[in-house]
């Protein structure tokens, strides 16, 4: 079996337990089984020019963690990755802050990572890079002579060609993606958008199902919807934390239901719209007074980027205004937590909440939707209210699907969720749980690795042959 080499912006802690999240754990398990390397940024800013990576060997696995210079962090991480690609790929052209220095820094870091990774590679390795930070990595590795099979998985959406064209680097980005052998997306929509770009703007041709001829090579382009460790998360949810248990009992005594939202405080997650929908629900249904609370957990993220400060202020103002308008001395309708909450508490909090409110304006998949379902008691499950613009909505059709821009519509579906009869809740939940359990993290991993392994009859290593050039943009 070939070794696996995982490259991601941040290198994971390979000694961490399930407490840290299913995805890193699933990838770490695959690494332990096959042996290999996990390479990425160590999260630190060091020196003027970065520095050498540190290597930690754990059994058959090497964890290689590279520092970045403050300038690289500014240009590559906060700059091109999070002020250009993140908003652009989430259809938010209004928030794109394009600066040539950002792209130069992005390319520089991808190249540095490639150079630092090469000494750790063996000819038969399968290289799998993750997400929008590393689009250019395969190209740099190829230029350094690497011929291994290389795969790329995009965790976030891929926009339609018209939107992608707003980036002056669109051709370079797509061309660089074609240096990979497998390009994986979360949904049909994302893979479809990429294929549309190929058809409209490159000479790549489809030669079989999801197979594209690019120069002398064949590139596989497909969707690989990501999943969670459903069984592990369900076990975590049942193992209720003492404080969470007491909070649940208190609510039961008071006859109060809870709506829960858990998201990094990111403008893609639709938090202000969600808050307004809860306000609209209370306005339209005065009978709900003192019977329902909305708990929003929104830990800080990327605070150095201006757009994140703006969303925080907007959300805090909205939470304050709803509480000011509806609270009583013994009821606070909105509880807003701007701190991370441990996974051991999150899971039972999901289980004790009658509605999971997951309403991003755009999201690659959204794991919270899946975690909420996995955490429920199948005999008395809560209801998932899910944005049609989350990748998860492509398959989780038994959720109450909402348009996050339609505040009244969301308020109506919240009311429907709170009043849904037990039988209907059970029926919807059983179908959702079946999906989340089958389409789990291991299934996702196995599907991607099956696509990445060398095609039958073709040895592991093959030439980094020429690829398609771009037609004039
Ligand atoms: C990207 C894509 C795609 C959140 N707050 C806390 C906490 N979380 C955990 C959740 C969940 C994870 O973080 C968030 O995952 P999401 O999928 O919801 O969203 P992104 O972070 O934007 O992830 C997304 C994903 O990649 C995977 O491909 O689904 O579309 O944007 O696991 O539970 N965990 C803890 N405390 C918190 O306060 N412990």
mmCIF file of C-alpha atoms in Angstrom, residues 131-265:
data_model
loop_
_atom_site.group_PDB
_atom_site.id
_atom_site.type_symbol
_atom_site.label_atom_id
_atom_site.label_comp_id
_atom_site.label_asym_id
_atom_site.label_seq_id
_atom_site.Cartn_x
_atom_site.Cartn_y
_atom_site.Cartn_z
ATOM 1 C CA UNK A 131 -8.133 23.378 0.530
ATOM 2 C CA UNK A 132 -7.868 26.815 -0.995
ATOM 3 C CA UNK A 133 -4.546 27.682 0.632
ATOM 4 C CA UNK A 134 -2.668 25.148 -1.493
ATOM 5 C CA UNK A 135 -4.001 25.438 -5.033
ATOM 6 C CA UNK A 136 -0.520 26.119 -6.444
ATOM 7 C CA UNK A 137 1.293 23.362 -4.526
ATOM 8 C CA UNK A 138 1.186 20.593 -7.162
ATOM 9 C CA UNK A 139 2.504 22.952 -9.846
ATOM 10 C CA UNK A 140 5.497 23.863 -7.695
ATOM 11 C CA UNK A 141 6.116 20.209 -6.833
ATOM 12 C CA UNK A 142 5.926 19.246 -10.509
ATOM 13 C CA UNK A 143 8.462 21.949 -11.396
ATOM 14 C CA UNK A 144 10.763 20.438 -8.773
ATOM 15 C CA UNK A 145 10.519 17.108 -10.607
ATOM 16 C CA UNK A 146 7.926 15.298 -8.445
ATOM 17 C CA UNK A 147 5.980 12.663 -10.363
ATOM 18 C CA UNK A 148 3.845 11.200 -7.592
ATOM 19 C CA UNK A 149 0.059 10.960 -7.872
ATOM 20 C CA UNK A 150 -1.338 14.176 -6.398
ATOM 21 C CA UNK A 151 -4.863 14.943 -5.288
ATOM 22 C CA UNK A 152 -6.541 18.152 -4.165
ATOM 23 C CA UNK A 153 -9.712 18.488 -2.118
ATOM 24 C CA UNK A 154 -11.529 21.810 -1.897
ATOM 25 C CA UNK A 155 -13.423 22.091 1.406
ATOM 26 C CA UNK A 156 -15.210 25.295 0.394
ATOM 27 C CA UNK A 157 -17.497 26.053 -2.565
ATOM 28 C CA UNK A 158 -16.204 26.622 -6.085
ATOM 29 C CA UNK A 159 -17.895 29.610 -7.752
ATOM 30 C CA UNK A 160 -19.405 29.816 -11.238
ATOM 31 C CA UNK A 161 -16.997 30.976 -14.007
ATOM 32 C CA UNK A 162 -18.446 34.501 -14.122
ATOM 33 C CA UNK A 163 -17.572 35.070 -10.472
ATOM 34 C CA UNK A 164 -14.172 33.414 -10.732
ATOM 35 C CA UNK A 165 -13.348 35.847 -13.503
ATOM 36 C CA UNK A 166 -13.378 38.648 -10.926
ATOM 37 C CA UNK A 167 -9.978 37.387 -9.764
ATOM 38 C CA UNK A 168 -7.176 38.566 -12.021
ATOM 39 C CA UNK A 169 -5.508 35.201 -11.338
ATOM 40 C CA UNK A 170 -8.397 32.957 -12.387
ATOM 41 C CA UNK A 171 -6.496 31.347 -15.257
ATOM 42 C CA UNK A 172 -3.419 30.665 -13.110
ATOM 43 C CA UNK A 173 -5.585 29.124 -10.400
ATOM 44 C CA UNK A 174 -7.414 26.761 -12.731
ATOM 45 C CA UNK A 175 -4.266 25.910 -14.637
ATOM 46 C CA UNK A 176 -2.515 25.097 -11.337
ATOM 47 C CA UNK A 177 -5.379 22.872 -10.222
ATOM 48 C CA UNK A 178 -4.905 20.867 -13.408
ATOM 49 C CA UNK A 179 -1.426 19.887 -12.188
ATOM 50 C CA UNK A 180 -3.211 17.562 -9.751
ATOM 51 C CA UNK A 181 -4.368 14.119 -10.891
ATOM 52 C CA UNK A 182 -7.574 14.222 -8.855
ATOM 53 C CA UNK A 183 -9.533 17.380 -8.064
ATOM 54 C CA UNK A 184 -12.249 16.815 -5.473
ATOM 55 C CA UNK A 185 -15.178 19.073 -4.619
ATOM 56 C CA UNK A 186 -17.907 18.825 -1.996
ATOM 57 C CA UNK A 187 -20.965 18.930 -4.271
ATOM 58 C CA UNK A 188 -22.327 18.482 -7.789
ATOM 59 C CA UNK A 189 -22.726 22.252 -7.979
ATOM 60 C CA UNK A 190 -19.049 22.926 -7.192
ATOM 61 C CA UNK A 191 -17.706 20.230 -9.514
ATOM 62 C CA UNK A 192 -20.159 21.474 -12.157
ATOM 63 C CA UNK A 193 -18.915 25.062 -11.834
ATOM 64 C CA UNK A 194 -15.333 23.914 -12.310
ATOM 65 C CA UNK A 195 -16.229 21.799 -15.341
ATOM 66 C CA UNK A 196 -18.118 24.732 -16.816
ATOM 67 C CA UNK A 197 -14.998 26.878 -16.516
ATOM 68 C CA UNK A 198 -12.945 24.140 -18.205
ATOM 69 C CA UNK A 199 -15.433 23.901 -21.046
ATOM 70 C CA UNK A 200 -15.656 27.652 -21.564
ATOM 71 C CA UNK A 201 -12.063 28.730 -21.050
ATOM 72 C CA UNK A 202 -9.613 25.853 -21.546
ATOM 73 C CA UNK A 203 -8.909 23.229 -24.184
ATOM 74 C CA UNK A 204 -9.451 20.409 -21.618
ATOM 75 C CA UNK A 205 -11.934 17.853 -22.953
ATOM 76 C CA UNK A 206 -14.082 15.326 -21.136
ATOM 77 C CA UNK A 207 -12.993 11.864 -22.280
ATOM 78 C CA UNK A 208 -15.018 9.709 -19.905
ATOM 79 C CA UNK A 209 -17.172 10.087 -16.820
ATOM 80 C CA UNK A 210 -15.452 12.830 -14.777
ATOM 81 C CA UNK A 211 -12.205 12.287 -16.713
ATOM 82 C CA UNK A 212 -10.631 15.170 -18.581
ATOM 83 C CA UNK A 213 -7.826 15.093 -21.074
ATOM 84 C CA UNK A 214 -5.377 17.857 -20.180
ATOM 85 C CA UNK A 215 -2.459 17.905 -22.593
ATOM 86 C CA UNK A 216 -1.090 14.361 -22.364
ATOM 87 C CA UNK A 217 -2.605 13.613 -18.978
ATOM 88 C CA UNK A 218 -5.969 12.598 -17.627
ATOM 89 C CA UNK A 219 -7.367 14.439 -14.629
ATOM 90 C CA UNK A 220 -10.242 13.104 -12.550
ATOM 91 C CA UNK A 221 -12.747 15.713 -11.384
ATOM 92 C CA UNK A 222 -15.473 14.580 -9.036
ATOM 93 C CA UNK A 223 -17.445 15.304 -5.910
ATOM 94 C CA UNK A 224 -16.520 13.678 -2.610
ATOM 95 C CA UNK A 225 -19.030 14.943 -0.032
ATOM 96 C CA UNK A 226 -17.272 15.085 3.320
ATOM 97 C CA UNK A 227 -18.708 13.352 6.381
ATOM 98 C CA UNK A 228 -18.186 13.101 10.128
ATOM 99 C CA UNK A 229 -17.429 10.289 12.552
ATOM 100 C CA UNK A 230 -21.166 9.924 13.247
ATOM 101 C CA UNK A 231 -20.891 7.085 15.759
ATOM 102 C CA UNK A 232 -18.117 8.832 17.697
ATOM 103 C CA UNK A 233 -20.060 12.084 17.846
ATOM 104 C CA UNK A 234 -23.251 10.287 18.952
ATOM 105 C CA UNK A 235 -21.303 8.630 21.793
ATOM 106 C CA UNK A 236 -19.917 12.010 22.834
ATOM 107 C CA UNK A 237 -23.459 13.450 22.860
ATOM 108 C CA UNK A 238 -24.839 10.724 25.094
ATOM 109 C CA UNK A 239 -22.038 11.112 27.575
ATOM 110 C CA UNK A 240 -23.492 14.326 28.980
ATOM 111 C CA UNK A 241 -21.274 16.780 30.738
ATOM 112 C CA UNK A 242 -22.535 17.641 34.292
ATOM 113 C CA UNK A 243 -23.035 21.353 33.588
ATOM 114 C CA UNK A 244 -24.895 20.655 30.350
ATOM 115 C CA UNK A 245 -27.123 18.128 32.166
ATOM 116 C CA UNK A 246 -28.062 20.681 34.818
ATOM 117 C CA UNK A 247 -28.824 23.308 32.166
ATOM 118 C CA UNK A 248 -31.069 20.836 30.315
ATOM 119 C CA UNK A 249 -32.927 19.871 33.506
ATOM 120 C CA UNK A 250 -33.490 23.545 34.310
ATOM 121 C CA UNK A 251 -34.985 24.114 30.871
ATOM 122 C CA UNK A 252 -37.165 21.023 31.200
ATOM 123 C CA UNK A 253 -38.565 22.276 34.527
ATOM 124 C CA UNK A 254 -39.306 25.666 32.966
ATOM 125 C CA UNK A 255 -40.776 24.045 29.822
ATOM 126 C CA UNK A 256 -38.321 25.850 27.580
ATOM 127 C CA UNK A 257 -37.047 24.628 24.236
ATOM 128 C CA UNK A 258 -33.717 25.596 22.765
ATOM 129 C CA UNK A 259 -32.665 26.494 19.242
ATOM 130 C CA UNK A 260 -28.917 26.058 18.752
ATOM 131 C CA UNK A 261 -26.433 27.472 16.246
ATOM 132 C CA UNK A 262 -22.679 26.724 16.272
ATOM 133 C CA UNK A 263 -20.391 28.417 13.769
ATOM 134 C CA UNK A 264 -17.066 30.156 13.561
ATOM 135 C CA UNK A 265 -17.947 33.854 13.513
#
